[in-house]
Amino acid sequence: QLHREGVKVARCTVERLMRRAGLQGVVRGKPRKWIGQAVVEEKPMDLVKRQFKADRPNALWVSDFTYVPTWQGFVYVAFVIDVFARRIVGWRASSSQQTQFVLDALEQAVWARRPAEKALIHHSDRGSQYLSIRYTDRLIEAGIEPSVGSVGDSYDNALAETVIGLFKTEVTNRRSWRSREEVEWETLGWVDWYNNRRLLGSIGNIPPAEAEAAYYDSDETASGEAGAIQSTPGRRRCRNLGCR
């Protein structure tokens, strides 16, 4: 408009003067909101190094969340997954992406699993929710060691990304959604089906719940055999010698 009125001035000069005066042009689309959440100054280290393996339940958990568009706005769904059998041990759906909804998913996992202190690592990406002081303090309070991947690298949290990919393919991408309640209800059913009936090739084409049950059965059997051997040390030696 200035050029049309014969005023010769560079665009950058106009921008600089507008900034100095506290003026800003109107932009198309919705303005992006900053989620003001206090985060820890010293970030946890990556203790996993893309090695998403565990020799027992409650050794390594991974967490992440995704968003689902609905008629009422975005719904955010957070998951906590036990790496040993890929079992979902906590989840929560929310209309807000503040820290509380990922913290609620963690609380569900801690309540359901009751992990031993200093025996569990929790891994996530560097999202502000997972680096928040509230979330980190809760991990420490529960005796869980925090671990985070690098910035913007999905491979550093690949297992959580895989489970969320299944959730999106099998649930959220199949149709449109009206509300948070609708997403929450369908997620509840899917988590139950995933944990108890979905066959996962990565754990031998069995459901996560069955893989965990097999682990605990074998662990109890091994403990029972060890106890029997210790309680009757002479019987096994006699059997090897052929005596009665």
CSV table of C-alpha atoms in Angstrom, one decimal:
chain,number,residue,atom,x,y,z
A,1,GLN,CA,0.0,0.0,0.0
A,2,LEU,CA,2.9,2.4,0.7
A,3,HIS,CA,4.3,1.7,-2.7
A,4,ARG,CA,0.9,2.6,-4.3
A,5,GLU,CA,1.0,5.9,-2.4
A,6,GLY,CA,4.5,6.7,-3.7
A,7,VAL,CA,6.4,5.9,-0.5
A,8,LYS,CA,9.6,4.0,-1.3
A,9,VAL,CA,10.4,1.8,1.7
A,10,ALA,CA,11.8,-1.7,2.0
A,11,ARG,CA,9.7,-4.5,3.4
A,12,CYS,CA,12.3,-5.3,6.1
A,13,THR,CA,12.2,-1.7,7.3
A,14,VAL,CA,8.4,-1.9,7.7
A,15,GLU,CA,8.7,-5.1,9.7
A,16,ARG,CA,11.3,-3.6,11.9
A,17,LEU,CA,9.3,-0.5,12.6
A,18,MET,CA,6.2,-2.6,13.3
A,19,ARG,CA,8.0,-4.8,15.8
A,20,ARG,CA,9.3,-1.6,17.5
A,21,ALA,CA,5.8,-0.3,17.8
A,22,GLY,CA,4.4,-3.7,19.0
A,23,LEU,CA,2.3,-4.2,15.8
A,24,GLN,CA,1.7,-7.5,14.0
A,25,GLY,CA,-0.2,-8.3,10.9
A,26,VAL,CA,-3.1,-10.6,10.9
A,27,VAL,CA,-2.1,-14.2,9.8
A,28,ARG,CA,-4.3,-16.9,8.3
A,29,GLY,CA,-5.2,-20.0,10.3
A,30,LYS,CA,-5.3,-20.5,14.1
A,31,PRO,CA,-2.3,-19.1,16.1
A,32,ARG,CA,-0.1,-21.8,17.7
A,33,LYS,CA,-0.4,-21.9,21.4
A,34,TRP,CA,2.6,-22.4,23.6
A,35,ILE,CA,2.1,-25.0,26.3
A,36,GLY,CA,3.6,-23.4,29.4
A,37,GLN,CA,5.0,-26.3,31.4
A,38,ALA,CA,8.0,-26.2,33.6
A,39,VAL,CA,10.7,-28.7,32.5
A,40,VAL,CA,13.7,-30.0,34.2
A,41,GLU,CA,16.9,-28.1,33.4
A,42,GLU,CA,19.2,-31.2,33.4
A,43,LYS,CA,17.6,-33.7,30.9
A,44,PRO,CA,17.8,-37.4,31.6
A,45,MET,CA,20.3,-39.5,29.5
A,46,ASP,CA,19.3,-42.1,27.0
A,47,LEU,CA,19.8,-45.3,28.9
A,48,VAL,CA,18.1,-47.5,26.2
A,49,LYS,CA,20.2,-46.7,23.0
A,50,ARG,CA,17.5,-48.2,20.8
A,51,GLN,CA,17.8,-51.6,22.5
A,52,PHE,CA,14.1,-52.2,23.1
A,53,LYS,CA,14.6,-55.6,24.9
A,54,ALA,CA,13.9,-56.8,28.4
A,55,ASP,CA,14.4,-60.2,30.0
A,56,ARG,CA,11.5,-59.7,32.4
A,57,PRO,CA,8.3,-57.6,33.0
A,58,ASN,CA,8.8,-54.3,34.7
A,59,ALA,CA,12.4,-53.8,33.5
A,60,LEU,CA,11.7,-51.3,30.8
A,61,TRP,CA,8.7,-49.1,30.0
A,62,VAL,CA,8.3,-46.8,27.0
A,63,SER,CA,5.8,-44.0,26.7
A,64,ASP,CA,4.4,-41.8,24.0
A,65,PHE,CA,1.2,-40.2,22.9
A,66,THR,CA,-0.7,-39.4,19.7
A,67,TYR,CA,-3.6,-37.1,18.7
A,68,VAL,CA,-7.0,-37.9,17.1
A,69,PRO,CA,-9.0,-35.3,15.3
A,70,THR,CA,-12.7,-35.2,16.3
A,71,TRP,CA,-15.7,-33.0,15.6
A,72,GLN,CA,-15.0,-31.3,18.9
A,73,GLY,CA,-11.3,-30.8,18.4
A,74,PHE,CA,-8.2,-32.9,19.0
A,75,VAL,CA,-8.1,-35.8,21.5
A,76,TYR,CA,-4.7,-36.8,22.8
A,77,VAL,CA,-4.1,-40.5,23.8
A,78,ALA,CA,-1.1,-41.5,25.9
A,79,PHE,CA,0.3,-45.0,26.3
A,80,VAL,CA,2.8,-46.7,28.7
A,81,ILE,CA,4.1,-50.0,27.3
A,82,ASP,CA,6.1,-52.8,29.0
A,83,VAL,CA,8.8,-53.8,26.6
A,84,PHE,CA,9.1,-57.4,27.7
A,85,ALA,CA,5.8,-58.5,26.1
A,86,ARG,CA,4.8,-55.2,24.5
A,87,ARG,CA,1.9,-55.0,26.9
A,88,ILE,CA,0.0,-51.7,27.4
A,89,VAL,CA,0.1,-51.1,31.1
A,90,GLY,CA,-1.3,-47.6,31.2
A,91,TRP,CA,-3.2,-45.2,28.9
A,92,ARG,CA,-5.3,-42.1,29.1
A,93,ALA,CA,-7.3,-39.9,26.6
A,94,SER,CA,-7.6,-36.2,27.1
A,95,SER,CA,-8.8,-33.0,25.3
A,96,SER,CA,-5.7,-31.2,26.6
A,97,GLN,CA,-2.1,-31.9,26.0
A,98,GLN,CA,-0.9,-30.6,29.3
A,99,THR,CA,1.2,-32.9,31.5
A,100,GLN,CA,-1.7,-34.3,33.5
A,101,PHE,CA,-2.9,-36.8,30.9
A,102,VAL,CA,0.5,-38.5,30.4
A,103,LEU,CA,0.9,-38.4,34.2
A,104,ASP,CA,-2.5,-40.2,34.6
A,105,ALA,CA,-1.3,-42.9,32.2
A,106,LEU,CA,1.9,-43.3,34.3
A,107,GLU,CA,-0.2,-43.5,37.5
A,108,GLN,CA,-2.3,-46.2,36.0
A,109,ALA,CA,0.8,-48.2,35.1
A,110,VAL,CA,2.4,-47.8,38.5
A,111,TRP,CA,-0.8,-48.7,40.3
A,112,ALA,CA,-1.4,-51.8,38.2
A,113,ARG,CA,2.2,-53.1,38.1
A,114,ARG,CA,3.7,-51.9,41.4
A,115,PRO,CA,7.3,-52.2,40.1
A,116,ALA,CA,10.1,-52.8,42.4
A,117,GLU,CA,12.2,-49.8,43.3
A,118,LYS,CA,15.3,-49.1,41.3
A,119,ALA,CA,14.5,-52.0,39.0
A,120,LEU,CA,12.7,-50.2,36.2
A,121,ILE,CA,13.6,-47.8,33.4
A,122,HIS,CA,11.1,-45.4,31.9
A,123,HIS,CA,11.9,-44.2,28.4
A,124,SER,CA,10.3,-41.5,26.3
A,125,ASP,CA,11.0,-38.8,23.7
A,126,ARG,CA,11.9,-35.3,24.7
A,127,GLY,CA,8.3,-33.9,24.7
A,128,SER,CA,7.7,-31.2,27.2
A,129,GLN,CA,5.1,-33.4,29.0
A,130,TYR,CA,7.7,-36.1,29.7
A,131,LEU,CA,10.4,-33.6,30.6
A,132,SER,CA,8.1,-31.7,32.9
A,133,ILE,CA,9.2,-31.3,36.6
A,134,ARG,CA,5.9,-33.0,37.7
A,135,TYR,CA,6.4,-36.1,35.5
A,136,THR,CA,10.1,-36.5,36.4
A,137,ASP,CA,9.4,-36.1,40.1
A,138,ARG,CA,6.7,-38.8,40.0
A,139,LEU,CA,9.2,-41.2,38.3
A,140,ILE,CA,11.7,-40.5,41.0
A,141,GLU,CA,9.1,-40.9,43.7
A,142,ALA,CA,8.1,-44.3,42.3
A,143,GLY,CA,11.7,-45.4,42.2
A,144,ILE,CA,11.8,-45.5,38.4
A,145,GLU,CA,14.9,-44.4,36.4
A,146,PRO,CA,14.0,-41.8,33.7
A,147,SER,CA,15.5,-42.1,30.2
A,148,VAL,CA,14.9,-39.9,27.1
A,149,GLY,CA,15.9,-40.2,23.4
A,150,SER,CA,17.3,-37.5,21.2
A,151,VAL,CA,15.4,-34.6,19.8
A,152,GLY,CA,13.2,-35.3,16.7
A,153,ASP,CA,14.4,-38.9,16.2
A,154,SER,CA,11.5,-41.4,16.1
A,155,TYR,CA,13.9,-44.4,16.1
A,156,ASP,CA,14.9,-43.5,19.7
A,157,ASN,CA,11.4,-44.4,20.8
A,158,ALA,CA,10.6,-46.9,18.0
A,159,LEU,CA,8.7,-49.5,20.1
A,160,ALA,CA,6.2,-46.9,21.4
A,161,GLU,CA,5.9,-45.5,17.8
A,162,THR,CA,5.1,-49.0,16.6
A,163,VAL,CA,2.3,-49.6,19.1
A,164,ILE,CA,0.8,-46.2,18.4
A,165,GLY,CA,1.0,-47.0,14.7
A,166,LEU,CA,-1.1,-50.2,15.3
A,167,PHE,CA,-3.5,-48.1,17.3
A,168,LYS,CA,-3.9,-45.6,14.5
A,169,THR,CA,-4.2,-48.3,11.8
A,170,GLU,CA,-6.6,-50.5,13.7
A,171,VAL,CA,-8.7,-47.8,15.4
A,172,THR,CA,-8.4,-44.1,14.8
A,173,ASN,CA,-7.7,-44.0,11.1
A,174,ARG,CA,-10.7,-46.2,10.1
A,175,ARG,CA,-13.4,-43.5,10.5
A,176,SER,CA,-14.2,-40.1,11.8
A,177,TRP,CA,-14.8,-39.4,15.5
A,178,ARG,CA,-17.4,-37.2,17.2
A,179,SER,CA,-16.0,-36.7,20.7
A,180,ARG,CA,-13.4,-37.5,23.3
A,181,GLU,CA,-15.8,-39.9,25.0
A,182,GLU,CA,-16.2,-41.9,21.7
A,183,VAL,CA,-12.4,-42.1,21.3
A,184,GLU,CA,-12.0,-43.1,24.9
A,185,TRP,CA,-14.5,-45.9,24.7
A,186,GLU,CA,-13.0,-47.4,21.6
A,187,THR,CA,-9.5,-47.2,23.0
A,188,LEU,CA,-10.6,-49.0,26.1
A,189,GLY,CA,-11.9,-51.9,24.0
A,190,TRP,CA,-8.9,-51.9,21.7
A,191,VAL,CA,-6.4,-52.0,24.6
A,192,ASP,CA,-8.2,-55.0,26.1
A,193,TRP,CA,-8.2,-56.8,22.8
A,194,TYR,CA,-4.5,-55.9,22.1
A,195,ASN,CA,-3.3,-57.1,25.5
A,196,ASN,CA,-5.3,-60.3,25.6
A,197,ARG,CA,-6.0,-61.5,22.1
A,198,ARG,CA,-3.9,-59.7,19.5
A,199,LEU,CA,-1.1,-62.0,18.2
A,200,LEU,CA,2.3,-60.2,18.0
A,201,GLY,CA,5.0,-61.7,15.8
A,202,SER,CA,7.8,-60.0,17.9
A,203,ILE,CA,6.9,-62.2,20.9
A,204,GLY,CA,6.2,-65.5,19.1
A,205,ASN,CA,2.7,-64.9,17.6
A,206,ILE,CA,1.0,-64.8,21.0
A,207,PRO,CA,-0.8,-62.1,22.9
A,208,PRO,CA,1.1,-59.9,25.4
A,209,ALA,CA,-0.8,-61.3,28.4
A,210,GLU,CA,0.0,-64.9,27.4
A,211,ALA,CA,3.7,-64.0,27.0
A,212,GLU,CA,3.7,-62.6,30.5
A,213,ALA,CA,1.8,-65.5,32.0
A,214,ALA,CA,4.3,-67.9,30.4
A,215,TYR,CA,7.2,-66.0,31.9
A,216,TYR,CA,5.7,-66.1,35.4
A,217,ASP,CA,4.8,-69.8,35.1
A,218,SER,CA,8.3,-70.7,34.0
A,219,ASP,CA,9.8,-68.5,36.8
A,220,GLU,CA,7.6,-70.2,39.4
A,221,THR,CA,8.5,-73.7,38.1
A,222,ALA,CA,12.2,-72.9,38.1
A,223,SER,CA,12.0,-71.5,41.7
A,224,GLY,CA,10.1,-74.6,42.8
A,225,GLU,CA,12.6,-77.0,41.3
A,226,ALA,CA,15.5,-75.0,42.8
A,227,GLY,CA,13.8,-75.2,46.2
A,228,ALA,CA,13.2,-78.9,46.0
A,229,ILE,CA,16.9,-79.6,45.1
A,230,GLN,CA,18.1,-77.4,47.9
A,231,SER,CA,15.7,-79.1,50.4
A,232,THR,CA,16.9,-82.6,49.5
A,233,PRO,CA,20.5,-82.4,48.4
A,234,GLY,CA,21.3,-86.1,49.0
A,235,ARG,CA,18.4,-87.5,47.0
A,236,ARG,CA,19.6,-86.2,43.6
A,237,ARG,CA,23.2,-87.4,44.3
A,238,CYS,CA,21.8,-90.8,45.2
A,239,ARG,CA,19.7,-91.0,42.0
A,240,ASN,CA,22.8,-90.3,39.9
A,241,LEU,CA,24.6,-93.1,41.7
A,242,GLY,CA,21.8,-95.5,41.1
A,243,CYS,CA,21.1,-96.2,44.8
A,244,ARG,CA,17.7,-96.2,46.6
